[in-house]
Coordinates of C-alpha atoms and ligand atoms in Angstrom, one line a residue:
X1052 CA -0.2 0.1 -0.1
X1053 CA 1.9 3.0 -1.1
X1054 CA -1.0 5.2 -1.8
X1055 CA 0.2 9.0 -2.0
X1056 CA -2.4 12.1 -1.3
X1057 CA -3.0 13.9 -4.7
X1058 CA -1.4 17.2 -4.9
X1059 CA -4.6 19.6 -3.6
X1060 CA -6.0 21.2 -6.9
X1061 CA -8.8 23.2 -5.5
X1062 CA -9.2 27.0 -5.3
X1063 CA -10.6 29.4 -2.3
X1064 CA -12.9 32.3 -2.4
X1065 CA -14.0 34.2 0.6
X1066 CA -17.4 34.2 0.3
X1067 CA -17.7 36.1 3.9
X1068 CA -15.8 37.4 6.5
X1069 CA -18.0 37.6 9.1
X1070 CA -19.2 34.8 9.4
X1071 CA -16.5 33.3 7.9
X1072 CA -17.9 31.3 4.8
X1073 CA -15.1 30.4 2.2
X1074 CA -16.4 28.6 -1.1
X1075 CA -13.8 25.9 -2.4
X1076 CA -14.1 24.9 -6.2
X1077 CA -12.8 21.7 -6.8
X1078 CA -12.4 20.3 -3.0
X1079 CA -12.3 16.7 -4.3
X1080 CA -10.6 15.0 -7.3
X1081 CA -12.7 12.9 -9.6
X1082 CA -11.6 9.9 -8.5
X1083 CA -11.9 10.8 -4.7
X1084 CA -15.7 11.1 -5.6
X1085 CA -15.6 7.8 -7.5
X1086 CA -14.3 6.4 -4.4
X1087 CA -16.3 8.2 -2.2
X1088 CA -19.3 7.2 -3.9
X1089 CA -18.8 3.4 -3.8
X1090 CA -17.1 3.5 0.0
X1091 CA -20.7 4.7 1.2
X1092 CA -22.9 2.3 -0.9
X1093 CA -24.8 -0.3 1.2
X1094 CA -23.9 2.2 4.8
X1095 CA -27.0 4.5 4.3
X1096 CA -29.4 4.7 6.7
X1097 CA -31.8 7.4 7.1
X1098 CA -30.5 10.6 8.7
X1099 CA -31.4 11.7 12.0
X1100 CA -31.0 14.8 14.5
X1101 CA -30.0 15.2 18.1
X1102 CA -33.3 16.6 19.9
X1103 CA -32.9 18.5 22.9
X1104 CA -32.1 15.9 25.1
X1105 CA -29.3 14.6 22.6
X1106 CA -31.0 11.7 21.5
X1107 CA -30.5 10.8 17.6
X1108 CA -34.2 10.9 16.2
X1109 CA -35.6 10.5 13.1
X1110 CA -37.5 13.7 12.1
X1111 CA -39.6 15.1 9.0
X1112 CA -37.2 17.6 8.9
X1113 CA -34.2 15.7 7.6
X1114 CA -35.4 13.2 5.1
X1115 CA -32.3 12.3 3.4
X1116 CA -30.2 9.2 4.0
X1117 CA -26.6 9.3 5.8
X1118 CA -23.6 6.8 6.1
X1119 CA -20.6 7.3 8.4
X1120 CA -17.6 6.4 6.6
X1121 CA -14.5 4.5 7.2
X1122 CA -11.1 6.2 7.3
X1123 CA -9.5 4.5 4.5
X1124 CA -6.4 5.9 2.8
X1125 CA -8.4 8.2 0.6
X1126 CA -10.4 9.2 2.9
X1127 CA -7.5 10.3 5.4
X1128 CA -6.1 12.6 2.5
X1129 CA -9.6 14.3 2.4
X1130 CA -9.7 14.4 6.5
X1131 CA -5.9 15.9 6.2
X1132 CA -6.8 18.6 3.5
X1133 CA -9.7 19.6 5.3
X1134 CA -7.4 20.2 9.0
X1135 CA -4.6 21.8 6.6
X1136 CA -7.0 23.9 5.4
X1137 CA -7.9 25.1 8.7
X1138 CA -4.5 25.6 9.5
X1139 CA -2.0 23.1 10.7
X1140 CA -3.0 23.4 14.5
X1141 CA -5.8 21.0 14.5
X1142 CA -4.9 17.3 15.2
X1143 CA -7.3 14.8 13.3
X1144 CA -8.9 13.9 16.7
X1145 CA -10.9 16.8 16.3
X1146 CA -12.7 15.3 13.6
X1147 CA -15.8 13.1 13.6
X1148 CA -16.1 10.7 11.0
X1149 CA -16.7 12.1 7.4
X1150 CA -20.9 11.6 7.0
X1151 CA -22.1 11.0 3.4
X1152 CA -25.5 12.2 2.8
X1153 CA -27.8 11.0 0.2
X1154 CA -31.0 12.9 -1.2
X1155 CA -33.6 11.7 -3.6
X1156 CA -36.7 13.3 -4.9
X1157 CA -38.1 15.6 -2.4
X1158 CA -35.6 14.9 0.2
X1159 CA -34.4 17.8 2.1
X1160 CA -32.9 19.2 5.4
X1161 CA -35.0 22.1 6.8
X1162 CA -33.2 25.0 8.4
X1163 CA -30.8 24.0 10.9
X1164 CA -27.6 25.2 12.6
X1165 CA -24.8 22.3 12.8
X1166 CA -23.7 23.7 16.0
X1167 CA -25.7 22.2 18.9
X1168 CA -27.7 23.9 21.9
X1169 CA -28.3 21.2 24.0
X1170 CA -25.1 20.8 26.4
X1171 CA -25.7 17.0 26.1
X1172 CA -24.4 16.8 22.7
X1173 CA -21.2 19.1 23.8
X1174 CA -19.9 17.4 26.6
X1175 CA -15.7 16.7 26.6
X1176 CA -16.3 13.4 25.1
X1177 CA -17.9 15.1 22.1
X1178 CA -15.1 17.4 22.1
X1179 CA -17.4 20.5 22.9
X1180 CA -19.5 21.7 20.2
X1181 CA -18.9 22.1 16.5
X1182 CA -16.1 24.4 15.3
X1183 CA -16.7 24.3 11.6
X1184 CA -18.2 22.8 8.8
X1185 CA -17.5 21.7 5.4
X1186 CA -20.4 20.7 3.0
X1187 CA -18.9 18.9 0.1
X1188 CA -21.2 17.9 -3.4
X1189 CA -19.8 14.5 -3.4
X1190 CA -21.7 14.1 -6.8
X1191 CA -25.0 15.7 -8.3
X1192 CA -26.7 14.4 -11.1
X1193 CA -26.6 16.3 -14.3
X1194 CA -30.3 17.3 -14.5
X1195 CA -30.5 18.4 -10.9
X1196 CA -33.2 20.8 -9.9
X1197 CA -33.1 22.1 -6.5
X1198 CA -30.7 20.6 -4.0
X1199 CA -29.2 23.9 -3.2
X1200 CA -27.5 24.9 0.1
X1201 CA -29.4 27.9 1.5
X1202 CA -28.1 30.4 4.1
X1203 CA -31.1 32.8 4.7
X1204 CA -29.3 35.2 6.9
X1205 CA -26.3 35.7 4.8
X1206 CA -26.4 38.5 2.3
X1207 CA -26.4 37.8 -1.3
X1208 CA -23.4 38.8 -3.1
X1209 CA -23.2 41.9 -5.4
X1210 CA -20.7 40.9 -8.0
X1211 CA -22.1 38.7 -10.8
X1212 CA -19.0 36.4 -11.0
X1213 CA -20.7 34.4 -7.9
X1214 CA -23.6 33.6 -9.9
X1215 CA -21.7 30.5 -10.7
X1216 CA -21.8 29.0 -7.8
X1217 CA -24.9 30.9 -6.1
X1218 CA -28.4 31.0 -7.4
X1219 CA -28.6 34.7 -8.3
X1220 CA -32.3 34.4 -9.6
X1221 CA -33.3 34.2 -5.7
X1222 CA -34.7 37.2 -3.8
X1223 CA -33.3 39.3 -1.3
X1224 CA -35.2 37.9 1.6
X1225 CA -34.0 34.1 0.7
X1226 CA -30.3 35.0 1.6
X1227 CA -27.8 32.9 -0.4
X1228 CA -27.9 29.5 -1.8
X1229 CA -25.1 27.8 -3.0
X1230 CA -25.6 25.7 -6.0
X1231 CA -24.8 21.9 -5.3
X1232 CA -21.9 21.5 -8.0
X1233 CA -20.0 18.3 -7.9
X1234 CA -16.4 18.1 -6.3
X1235 CA -16.8 21.7 -4.7
X1236 CA -17.5 22.7 -1.1
X1237 CA -18.3 25.2 1.1
X1238 CA -16.9 26.0 4.5
X1239 CA -17.9 27.6 7.5
X1240 CA -17.2 28.7 10.8
X1241 CA -19.9 27.6 13.5
X1242 CA -18.6 29.2 16.6
X1243 CA -17.7 33.0 17.2
X1244 CA -15.9 34.5 20.0
X1245 CA -14.3 33.2 22.7
X1246 CA -10.4 31.5 23.0
X1247 CA -9.9 28.0 22.6
X1248 CA -12.3 26.2 24.9
X1249 CA -13.9 28.8 26.4
X1250 CA -16.7 31.0 25.7
X1251 CA -17.3 30.2 22.1
X1252 CA -20.8 30.8 21.4
X1253 CA -22.6 29.2 18.3
X1254 CA -23.0 31.8 15.2
X1255 CA -27.0 31.9 14.6
X1256 CA -26.2 33.4 11.2
X1257 CA -24.6 30.1 9.7
X1258 CA -28.8 28.8 9.8
X1259 CA -28.8 26.8 6.7
X1260 CA -30.7 24.0 5.0
X1261 CA -30.7 21.6 2.0
X1262 CA -33.2 22.6 -0.2
X1263 CA -35.1 20.1 -1.4
X1264 CA -34.4 17.9 -4.6
X1265 CA -36.8 18.3 -7.2
X1266 CA -35.0 16.7 -10.1
X1267 CA -32.2 14.3 -10.2
X1268 CA -29.9 13.1 -7.4
X1269 CA -27.4 14.8 -5.0
X1270 CA -24.8 12.8 -2.6
X1271 CA -23.2 15.4 -0.4
X1272 CA -20.7 14.9 2.7
X1273 CA -20.2 16.6 6.1
X1274 CA -16.9 17.2 7.5
X1275 CA -17.2 18.5 10.9
X1276 CA -14.5 19.7 13.2
X1277 CA -15.2 19.8 17.1
X1278 CA -13.6 22.4 19.4
X1279 CA -11.6 19.6 21.3
X1280 CA -10.6 16.0 20.8
X1281 CA -13.4 13.4 20.3
X1282 CA -13.2 10.2 22.7
X1283 CA -12.1 7.3 20.6
X1284 CA -15.6 5.8 20.1
X1285 CA -17.1 8.5 18.4
X1286 CA -13.9 8.9 16.1
X1287 CA -13.6 7.1 12.8
X1288 CA -12.7 3.3 12.4
X1289 CA -9.5 3.5 10.2
X1290 CA -9.1 0.9 8.0
Ligands
AKG576 O1 -28.0 19.2 1.9 C1 -27.4 20.3 2.0 O2 -27.2 21.2 1.3 C2 -26.9 21.0 3.4 C3 -26.6 19.7 4.4 C4 -26.7 20.0 6.0 O3 -26.7 21.3 6.2 C5 -26.2 18.8 6.9 O4 -26.4 17.6 6.6 O5 -25.8 19.5 7.6
FE2_577 FE1 -25.9 21.2 8.1

């Protein structure tokens, strides 16, 4: 086994400085996207969300299917890339297992934040709260309609060049909707203020949704970084 990670070919564009939101064209290579597709086959179960008491529950607000991915050699490269992107100071023990999310017709994830309000979800075994999120579009069908990632509280950009990546037909009141374009990713910072460990607060402006897929299919992926180290049982299995 002599797999070496591909040199990263992604580009970066700051979308918003506060909250920090960065758009990343080409975050995945084509072969990584194909690998993630096959690595997630057969691992999908109905997506759950954490309720106020910290229990994982099925909910009509999240109708997709999700799959927690093992950390194989290709996945490890993607994890490393996500950590390097955030600076070199975050150990991989702060990463949750990568989570593939599959949507078919009509499926969606209603507005939510990735950071938790229930302290039961942010105890030290979970490594505190979710510091940052990447939502990666692994692959979307060519005929896809809908399925964008909408941030209703962010301001739409002024420059037309963003229209390649965001839906410029939406109204002002709709905020910003990133288009589901294969291999691209959106990164944002969930917490604001404070210093390492203490006093960080969830940033409400990071509210977002996965819009219903009206035609075609969408396979996405969450990469979540916690504030601190997760307990081994909550990290991905290295294979
Ligand atoms: O499907 C999307 O575009 C976003 C999904 C999402 O926000 C999540 O899984 O937490
Ligand atoms: Fe989310």
